[in-house]
PDB file of C-alpha atoms in Angstrom:
ATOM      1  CA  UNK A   1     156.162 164.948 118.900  1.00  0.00           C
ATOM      2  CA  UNK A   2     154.761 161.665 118.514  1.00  0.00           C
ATOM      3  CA  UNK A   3     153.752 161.121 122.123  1.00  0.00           C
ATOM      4  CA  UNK A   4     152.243 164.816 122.290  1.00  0.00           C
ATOM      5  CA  UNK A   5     150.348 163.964 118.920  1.00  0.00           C
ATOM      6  CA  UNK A   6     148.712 160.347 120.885  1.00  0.00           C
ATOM      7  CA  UNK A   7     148.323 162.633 123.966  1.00  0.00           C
ATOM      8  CA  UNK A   8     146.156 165.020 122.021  1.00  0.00           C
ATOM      9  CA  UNK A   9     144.366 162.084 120.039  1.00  0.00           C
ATOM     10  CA  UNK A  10     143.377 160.576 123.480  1.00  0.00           C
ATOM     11  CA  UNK A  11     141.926 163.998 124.864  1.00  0.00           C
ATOM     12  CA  UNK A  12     139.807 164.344 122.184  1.00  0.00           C
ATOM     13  CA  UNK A  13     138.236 161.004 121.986  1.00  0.00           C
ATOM     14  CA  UNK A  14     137.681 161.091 125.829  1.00  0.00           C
ATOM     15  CA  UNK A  15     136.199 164.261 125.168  1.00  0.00           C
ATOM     16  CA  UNK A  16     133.841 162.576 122.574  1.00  0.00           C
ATOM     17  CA  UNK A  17     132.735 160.106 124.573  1.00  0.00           C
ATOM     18  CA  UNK A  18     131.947 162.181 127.691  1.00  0.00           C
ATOM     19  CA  UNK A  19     129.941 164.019 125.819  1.00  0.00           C
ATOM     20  CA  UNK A  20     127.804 161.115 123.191  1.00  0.00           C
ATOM     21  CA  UNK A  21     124.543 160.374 124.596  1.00  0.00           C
ATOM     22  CA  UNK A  22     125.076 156.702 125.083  1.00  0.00           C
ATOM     23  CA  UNK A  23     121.547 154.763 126.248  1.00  0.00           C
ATOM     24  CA  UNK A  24     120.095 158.449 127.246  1.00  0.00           C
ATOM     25  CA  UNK A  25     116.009 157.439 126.815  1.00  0.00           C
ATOM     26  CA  UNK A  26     114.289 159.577 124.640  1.00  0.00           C
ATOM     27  CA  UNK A  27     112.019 161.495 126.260  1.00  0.00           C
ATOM     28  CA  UNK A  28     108.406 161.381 125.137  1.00  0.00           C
ATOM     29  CA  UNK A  29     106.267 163.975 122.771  1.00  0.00           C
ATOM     30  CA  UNK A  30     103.225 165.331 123.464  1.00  0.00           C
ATOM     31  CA  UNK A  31     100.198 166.015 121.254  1.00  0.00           C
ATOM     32  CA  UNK A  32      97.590 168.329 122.381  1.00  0.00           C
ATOM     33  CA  UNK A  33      94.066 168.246 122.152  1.00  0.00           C
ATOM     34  CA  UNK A  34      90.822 170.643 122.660  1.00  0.00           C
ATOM     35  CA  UNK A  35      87.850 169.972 123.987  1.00  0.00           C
ATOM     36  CA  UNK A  36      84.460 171.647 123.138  1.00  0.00           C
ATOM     37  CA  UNK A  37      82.819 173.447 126.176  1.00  0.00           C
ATOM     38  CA  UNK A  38      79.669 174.731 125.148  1.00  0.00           C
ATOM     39  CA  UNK A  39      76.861 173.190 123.792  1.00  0.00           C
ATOM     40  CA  UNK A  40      76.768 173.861 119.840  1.00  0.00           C
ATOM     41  CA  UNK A  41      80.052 175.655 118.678  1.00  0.00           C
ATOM     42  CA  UNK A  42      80.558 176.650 114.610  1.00  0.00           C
ATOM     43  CA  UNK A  43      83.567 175.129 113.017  1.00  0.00           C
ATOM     44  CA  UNK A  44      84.799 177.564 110.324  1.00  0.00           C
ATOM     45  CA  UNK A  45      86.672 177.881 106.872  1.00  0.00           C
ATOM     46  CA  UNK A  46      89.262 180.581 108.659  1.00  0.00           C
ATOM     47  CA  UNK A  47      89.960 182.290 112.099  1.00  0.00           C
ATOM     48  CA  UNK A  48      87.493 184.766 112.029  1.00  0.00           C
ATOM     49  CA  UNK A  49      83.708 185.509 111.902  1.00  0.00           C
ATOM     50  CA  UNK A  50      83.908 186.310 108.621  1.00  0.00           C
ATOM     51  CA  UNK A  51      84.872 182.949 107.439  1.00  0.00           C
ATOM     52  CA  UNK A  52      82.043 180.146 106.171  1.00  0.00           C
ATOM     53  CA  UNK A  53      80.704 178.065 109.142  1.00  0.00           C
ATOM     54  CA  UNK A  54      81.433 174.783 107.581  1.00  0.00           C
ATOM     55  CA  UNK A  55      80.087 172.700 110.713  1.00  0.00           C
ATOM     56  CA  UNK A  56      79.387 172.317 114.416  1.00  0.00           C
ATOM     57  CA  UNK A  57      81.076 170.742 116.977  1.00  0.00           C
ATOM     58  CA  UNK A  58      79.270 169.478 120.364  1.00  0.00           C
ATOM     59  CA  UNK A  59      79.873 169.369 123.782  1.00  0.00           C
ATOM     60  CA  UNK A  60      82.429 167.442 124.956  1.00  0.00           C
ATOM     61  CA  UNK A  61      83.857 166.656 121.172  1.00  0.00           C
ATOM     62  CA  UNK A  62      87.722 166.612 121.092  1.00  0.00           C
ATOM     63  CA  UNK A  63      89.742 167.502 118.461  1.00  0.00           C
ATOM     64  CA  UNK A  64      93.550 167.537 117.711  1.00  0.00           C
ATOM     65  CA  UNK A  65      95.284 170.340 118.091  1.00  0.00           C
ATOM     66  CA  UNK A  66      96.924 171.937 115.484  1.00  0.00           C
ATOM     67  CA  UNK A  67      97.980 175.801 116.648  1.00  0.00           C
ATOM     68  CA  UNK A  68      96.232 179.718 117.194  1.00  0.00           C
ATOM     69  CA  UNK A  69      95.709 182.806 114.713  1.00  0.00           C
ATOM     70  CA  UNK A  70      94.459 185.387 117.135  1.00  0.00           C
ATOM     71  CA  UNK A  71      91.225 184.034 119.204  1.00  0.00           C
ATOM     72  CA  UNK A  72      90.618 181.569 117.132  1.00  0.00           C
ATOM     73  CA  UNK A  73      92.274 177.512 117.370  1.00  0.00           C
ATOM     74  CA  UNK A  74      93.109 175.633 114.492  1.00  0.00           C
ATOM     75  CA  UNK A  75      91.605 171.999 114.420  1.00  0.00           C
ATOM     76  CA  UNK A  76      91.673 169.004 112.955  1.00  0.00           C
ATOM     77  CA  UNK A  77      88.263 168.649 111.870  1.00  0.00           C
ATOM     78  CA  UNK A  78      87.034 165.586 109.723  1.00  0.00           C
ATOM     79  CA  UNK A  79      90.724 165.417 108.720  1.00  0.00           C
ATOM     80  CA  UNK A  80      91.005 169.142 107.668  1.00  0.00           C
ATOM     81  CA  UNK A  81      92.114 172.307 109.071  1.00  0.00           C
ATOM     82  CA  UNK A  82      89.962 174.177 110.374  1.00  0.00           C
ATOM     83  CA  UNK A  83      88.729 177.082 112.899  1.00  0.00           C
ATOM     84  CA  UNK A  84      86.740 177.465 115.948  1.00  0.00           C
ATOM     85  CA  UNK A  85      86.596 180.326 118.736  1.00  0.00           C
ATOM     86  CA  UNK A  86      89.544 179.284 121.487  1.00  0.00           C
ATOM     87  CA  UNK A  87      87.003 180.823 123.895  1.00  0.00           C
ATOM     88  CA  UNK A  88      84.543 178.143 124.105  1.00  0.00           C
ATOM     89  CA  UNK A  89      87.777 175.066 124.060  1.00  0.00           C
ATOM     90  CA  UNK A  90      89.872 174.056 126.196  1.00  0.00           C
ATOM     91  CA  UNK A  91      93.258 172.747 125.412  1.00  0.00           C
ATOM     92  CA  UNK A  92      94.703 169.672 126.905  1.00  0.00           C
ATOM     93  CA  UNK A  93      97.827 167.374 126.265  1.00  0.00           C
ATOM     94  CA  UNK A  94      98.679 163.383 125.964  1.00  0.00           C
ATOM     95  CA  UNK A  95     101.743 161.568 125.904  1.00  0.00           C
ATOM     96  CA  UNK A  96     102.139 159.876 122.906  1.00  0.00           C
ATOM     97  CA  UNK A  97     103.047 156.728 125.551  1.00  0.00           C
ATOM     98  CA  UNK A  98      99.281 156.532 125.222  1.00  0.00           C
ATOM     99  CA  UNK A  99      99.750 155.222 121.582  1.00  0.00           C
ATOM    100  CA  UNK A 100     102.793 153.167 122.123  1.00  0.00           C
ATOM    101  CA  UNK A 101     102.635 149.855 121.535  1.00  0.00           C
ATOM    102  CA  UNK A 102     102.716 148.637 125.285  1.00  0.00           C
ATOM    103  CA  UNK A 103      99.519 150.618 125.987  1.00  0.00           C
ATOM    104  CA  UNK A 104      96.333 148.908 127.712  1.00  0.00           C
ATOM    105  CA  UNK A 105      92.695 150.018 127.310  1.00  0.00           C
ATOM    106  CA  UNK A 106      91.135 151.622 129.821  1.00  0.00           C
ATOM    107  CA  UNK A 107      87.340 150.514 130.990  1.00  0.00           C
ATOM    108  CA  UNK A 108      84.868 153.178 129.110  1.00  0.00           C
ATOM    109  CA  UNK A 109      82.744 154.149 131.734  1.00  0.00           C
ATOM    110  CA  UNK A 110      82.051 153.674 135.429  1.00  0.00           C
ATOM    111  CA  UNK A 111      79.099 150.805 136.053  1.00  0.00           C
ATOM    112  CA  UNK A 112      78.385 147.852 137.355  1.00  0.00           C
ATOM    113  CA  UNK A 113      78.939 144.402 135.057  1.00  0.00           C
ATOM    114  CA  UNK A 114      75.581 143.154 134.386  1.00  0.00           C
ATOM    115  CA  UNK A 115      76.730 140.631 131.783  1.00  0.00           C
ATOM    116  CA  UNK A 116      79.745 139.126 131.282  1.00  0.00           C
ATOM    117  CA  UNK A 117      81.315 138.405 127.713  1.00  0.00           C
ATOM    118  CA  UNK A 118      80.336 134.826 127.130  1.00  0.00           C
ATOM    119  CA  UNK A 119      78.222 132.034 126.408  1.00  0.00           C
ATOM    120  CA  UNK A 120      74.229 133.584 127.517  1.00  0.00           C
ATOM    121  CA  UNK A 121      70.509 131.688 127.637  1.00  0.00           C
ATOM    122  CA  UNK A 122      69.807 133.401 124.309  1.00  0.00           C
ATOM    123  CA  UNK A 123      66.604 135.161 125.663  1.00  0.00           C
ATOM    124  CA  UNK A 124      67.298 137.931 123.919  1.00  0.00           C
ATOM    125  CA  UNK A 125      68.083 136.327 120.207  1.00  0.00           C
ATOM    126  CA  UNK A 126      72.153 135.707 120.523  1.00  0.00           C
ATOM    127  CA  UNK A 127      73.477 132.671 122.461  1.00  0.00           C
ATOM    128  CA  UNK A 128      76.865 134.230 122.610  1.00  0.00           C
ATOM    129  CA  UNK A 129      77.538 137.812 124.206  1.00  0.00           C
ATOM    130  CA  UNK A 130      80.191 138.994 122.174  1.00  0.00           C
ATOM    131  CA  UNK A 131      81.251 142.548 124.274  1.00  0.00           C
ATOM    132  CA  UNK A 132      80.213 143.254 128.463  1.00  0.00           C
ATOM    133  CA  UNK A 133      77.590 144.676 129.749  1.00  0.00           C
ATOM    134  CA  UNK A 134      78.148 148.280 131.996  1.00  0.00           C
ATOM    135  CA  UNK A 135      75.072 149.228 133.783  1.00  0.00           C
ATOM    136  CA  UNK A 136      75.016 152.958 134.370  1.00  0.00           C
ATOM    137  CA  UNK A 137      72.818 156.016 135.418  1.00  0.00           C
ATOM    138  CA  UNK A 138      71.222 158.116 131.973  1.00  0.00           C
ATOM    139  CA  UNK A 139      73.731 160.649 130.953  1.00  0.00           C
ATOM    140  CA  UNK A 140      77.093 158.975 132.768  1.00  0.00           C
ATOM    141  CA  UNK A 141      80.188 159.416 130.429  1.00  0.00           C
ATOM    142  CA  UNK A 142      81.314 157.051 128.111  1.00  0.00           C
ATOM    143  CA  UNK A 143      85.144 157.355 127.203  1.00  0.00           C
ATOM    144  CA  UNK A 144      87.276 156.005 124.390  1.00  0.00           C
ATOM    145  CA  UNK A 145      88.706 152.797 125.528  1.00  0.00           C
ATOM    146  CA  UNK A 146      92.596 154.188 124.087  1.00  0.00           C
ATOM    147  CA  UNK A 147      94.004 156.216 121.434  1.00  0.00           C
ATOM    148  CA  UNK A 148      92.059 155.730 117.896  1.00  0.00           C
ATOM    149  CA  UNK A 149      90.375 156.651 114.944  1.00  0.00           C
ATOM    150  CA  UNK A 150      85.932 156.865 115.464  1.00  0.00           C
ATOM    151  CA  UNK A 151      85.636 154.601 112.119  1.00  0.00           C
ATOM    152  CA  UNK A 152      81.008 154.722 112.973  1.00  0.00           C
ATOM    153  CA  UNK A 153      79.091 157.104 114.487  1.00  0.00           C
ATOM    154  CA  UNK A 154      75.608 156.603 114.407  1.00  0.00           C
ATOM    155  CA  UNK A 155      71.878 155.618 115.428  1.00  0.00           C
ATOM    156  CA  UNK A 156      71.280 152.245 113.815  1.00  0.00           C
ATOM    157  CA  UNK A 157      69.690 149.000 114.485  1.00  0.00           C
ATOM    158  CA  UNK A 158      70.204 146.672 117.702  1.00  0.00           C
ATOM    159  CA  UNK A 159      72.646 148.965 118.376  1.00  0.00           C
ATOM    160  CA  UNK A 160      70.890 152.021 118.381  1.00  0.00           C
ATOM    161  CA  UNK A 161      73.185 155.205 119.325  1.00  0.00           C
ATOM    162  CA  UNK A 162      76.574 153.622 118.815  1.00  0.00           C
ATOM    163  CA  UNK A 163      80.247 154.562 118.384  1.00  0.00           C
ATOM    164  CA  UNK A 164      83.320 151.714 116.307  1.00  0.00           C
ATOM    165  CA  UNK A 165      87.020 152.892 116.954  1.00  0.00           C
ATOM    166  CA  UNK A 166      90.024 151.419 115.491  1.00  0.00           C
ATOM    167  CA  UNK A 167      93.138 151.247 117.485  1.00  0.00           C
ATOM    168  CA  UNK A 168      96.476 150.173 117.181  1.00  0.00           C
ATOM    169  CA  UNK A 169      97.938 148.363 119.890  1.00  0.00           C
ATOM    170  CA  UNK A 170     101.156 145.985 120.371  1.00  0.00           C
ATOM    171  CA  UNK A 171     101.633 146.020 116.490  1.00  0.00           C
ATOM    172  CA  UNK A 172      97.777 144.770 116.018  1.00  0.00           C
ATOM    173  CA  UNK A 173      94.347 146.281 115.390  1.00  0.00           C
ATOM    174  CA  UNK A 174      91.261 146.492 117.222  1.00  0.00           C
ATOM    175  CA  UNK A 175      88.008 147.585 117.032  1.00  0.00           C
ATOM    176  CA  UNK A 176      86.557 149.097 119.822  1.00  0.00           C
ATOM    177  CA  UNK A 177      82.217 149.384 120.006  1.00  0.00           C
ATOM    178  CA  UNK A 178      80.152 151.208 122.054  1.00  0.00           C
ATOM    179  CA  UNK A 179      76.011 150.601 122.247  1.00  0.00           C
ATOM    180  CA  UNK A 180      72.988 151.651 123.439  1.00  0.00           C
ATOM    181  CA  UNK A 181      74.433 155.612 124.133  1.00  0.00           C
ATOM    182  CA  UNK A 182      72.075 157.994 125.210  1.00  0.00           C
ATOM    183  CA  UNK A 183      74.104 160.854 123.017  1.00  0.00           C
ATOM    184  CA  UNK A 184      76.296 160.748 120.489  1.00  0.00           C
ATOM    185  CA  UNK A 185      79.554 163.226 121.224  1.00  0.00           C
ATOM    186  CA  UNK A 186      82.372 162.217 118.290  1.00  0.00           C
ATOM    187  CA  UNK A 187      81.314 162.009 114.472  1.00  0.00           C
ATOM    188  CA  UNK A 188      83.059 159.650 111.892  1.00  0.00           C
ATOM    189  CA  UNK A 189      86.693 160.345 111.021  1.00  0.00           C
ATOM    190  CA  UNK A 190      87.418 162.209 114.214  1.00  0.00           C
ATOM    191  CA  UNK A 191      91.140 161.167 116.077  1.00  0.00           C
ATOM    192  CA  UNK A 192      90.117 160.900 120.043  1.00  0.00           C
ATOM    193  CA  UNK A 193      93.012 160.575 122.828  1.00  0.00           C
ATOM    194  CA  UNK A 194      92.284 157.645 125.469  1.00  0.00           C
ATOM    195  CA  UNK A 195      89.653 158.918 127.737  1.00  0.00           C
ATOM    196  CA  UNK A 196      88.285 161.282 125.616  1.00  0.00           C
ATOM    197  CA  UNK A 197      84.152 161.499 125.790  1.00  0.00           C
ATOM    198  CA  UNK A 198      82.610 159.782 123.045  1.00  0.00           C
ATOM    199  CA  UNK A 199      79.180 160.296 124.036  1.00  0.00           C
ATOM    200  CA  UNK A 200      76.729 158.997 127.481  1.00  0.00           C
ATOM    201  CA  UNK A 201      74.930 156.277 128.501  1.00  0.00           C
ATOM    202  CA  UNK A 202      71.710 155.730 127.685  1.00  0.00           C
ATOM    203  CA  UNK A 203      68.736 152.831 126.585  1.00  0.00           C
ATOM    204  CA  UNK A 204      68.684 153.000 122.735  1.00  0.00           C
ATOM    205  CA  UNK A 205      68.248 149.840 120.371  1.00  0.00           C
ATOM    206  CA  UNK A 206      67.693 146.447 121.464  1.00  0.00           C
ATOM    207  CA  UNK A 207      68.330 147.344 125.306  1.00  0.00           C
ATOM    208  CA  UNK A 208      66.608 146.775 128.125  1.00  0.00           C
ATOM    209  CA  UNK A 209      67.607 149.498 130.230  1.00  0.00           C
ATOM    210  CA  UNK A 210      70.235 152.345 130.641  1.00  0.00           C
ATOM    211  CA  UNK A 211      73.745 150.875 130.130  1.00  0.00           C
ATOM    212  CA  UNK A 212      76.685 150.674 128.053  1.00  0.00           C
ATOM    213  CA  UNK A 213      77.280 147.518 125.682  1.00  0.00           C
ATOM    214  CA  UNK A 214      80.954 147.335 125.064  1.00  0.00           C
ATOM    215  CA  UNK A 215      83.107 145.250 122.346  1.00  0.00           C
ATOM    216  CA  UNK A 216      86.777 144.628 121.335  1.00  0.00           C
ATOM    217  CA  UNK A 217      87.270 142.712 117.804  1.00  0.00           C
ATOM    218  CA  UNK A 218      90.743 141.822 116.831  1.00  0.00           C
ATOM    219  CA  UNK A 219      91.970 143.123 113.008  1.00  0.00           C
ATOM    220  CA  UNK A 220      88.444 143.687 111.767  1.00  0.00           C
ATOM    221  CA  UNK A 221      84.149 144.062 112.880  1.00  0.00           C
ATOM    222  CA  UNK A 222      82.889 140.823 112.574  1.00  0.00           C
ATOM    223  CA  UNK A 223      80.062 139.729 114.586  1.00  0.00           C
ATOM    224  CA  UNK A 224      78.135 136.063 115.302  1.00  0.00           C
ATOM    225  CA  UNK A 225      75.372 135.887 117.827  1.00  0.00           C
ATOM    226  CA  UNK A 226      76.070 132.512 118.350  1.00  0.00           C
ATOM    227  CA  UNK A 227      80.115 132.845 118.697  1.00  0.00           C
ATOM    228  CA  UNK A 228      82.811 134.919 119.478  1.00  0.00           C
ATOM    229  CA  UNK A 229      83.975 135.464 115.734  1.00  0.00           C
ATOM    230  CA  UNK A 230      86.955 137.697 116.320  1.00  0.00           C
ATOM    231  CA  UNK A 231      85.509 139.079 119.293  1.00  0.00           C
ATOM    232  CA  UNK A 232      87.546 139.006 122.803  1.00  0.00           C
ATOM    233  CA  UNK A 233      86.969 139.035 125.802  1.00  0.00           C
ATOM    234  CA  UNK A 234      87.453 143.094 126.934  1.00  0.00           C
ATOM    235  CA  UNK A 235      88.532 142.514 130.398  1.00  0.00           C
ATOM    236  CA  UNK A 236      91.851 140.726 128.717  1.00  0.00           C
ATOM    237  CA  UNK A 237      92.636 144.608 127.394  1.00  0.00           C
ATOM    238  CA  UNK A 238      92.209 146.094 130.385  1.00  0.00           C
TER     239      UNK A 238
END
């Protein structure tokens, strides 16, 4: 009886152990997004016509996704549910690798480097270039550099058309700027997924021609035109 008993004991904690998912990797979730694909769309109260337009999205705006009620998708707008026709979005996913806290930057748009990050003659009224210079044609995209928050979004001094982000990435925070755009595609408070369009190059502020003037801060904004401050180099994200 005894040795039936351990017999029986032994067959069920080889069963057990076939069966416990020892060192199995989890796999990874998704989140989705939508992107706006017409040029002024109405962001409403509730999925319907009927409901109070209670803003407008642009072109080329993403939002998080958040589910359907007929033909109309529920966003995250400004951090609150709301509406807007599913016919003019278009719904899109990324790997929440993206936000991990391995996960690199990705250069904002394509250009040529006209100025480095760096030391400079201080010709135009900073002897220290705290971001890189992207030259670029009028209109080219302009992406989020990774997975953040849009903490500025707006036309205002040296700066002119610009975009701040805040990211978190390998347990520390950044702060991601974006100058001289042409448009403006995001608005403050919006959650973008890396490589979502923020807005286009353009020549607004203190510029000098069409390009993209690009920054990474560590923990906070704090800028010196004659030093880095917390500034860093961008290329070291990349």
């Amino acid at each position: 009886m005894k040795r039936k008993m351990l017999s029986l004991f032994c067959a069920v904690l080889l069963t057990v152990g076939i069966f416990t998912p020892t060192g199995t990797p989890a796999e990874a979730a998704t989140t989705y997004y939508v992107k706006v694909t017409t040029n002024s769309l109405n962001v409403r109260s509730g999925p319907g016509t009927t409901y109070a337009i209670v803003g407008s999205a642009k072109l080329g705006q993403s939002f998080k996704y958040l589910g359907v009620s007929g033909g109309w998708t529920k966003i995250n707008f400004n951090g609150t549910s709301r509406y807007v026709s599913s016919t003019y979005v278009k719904k899109y996913s990324v790997s929440t690798l993206s936000t991990t806290s391995t996960a690199k930057m990705i250069i904002p748009t394509k250009g040529t480097l006209t100025q480095k990050y760096g030391p400079a003659s201080g010709q135009y009224g900073y002897t220290f270039h705290n971001g890189i210079d992207l030259a670029a044609p009028r209109g080219t995209p302009v992406v989020s550099a990774a997975y953040g928050k849009v903490i500025v979004s707006r036309n205002y001094g040296a700066y002119g058309n610009h975009v701040m982000m805040s990211h978190q990435l390998n347990g520390q925070t950044y702060i991601t700027v974006y100058a001289h755009l042409d448009r403006l595609n995001v608005v403050t408070g919006q959650t973008l997924a890396k490589g979502a369009t923020i807005g286009t190059v353009g020549n607004t502020g203190n510029s000098f021609g069409n390009h993209l003037h690009f920054e990474v801060h560590r923990n906070s904004y704090v800028y010196s035109s004659s030093s880095p401050a917390n500034s860093i180099n961008p290329y070291t994200m990349f």
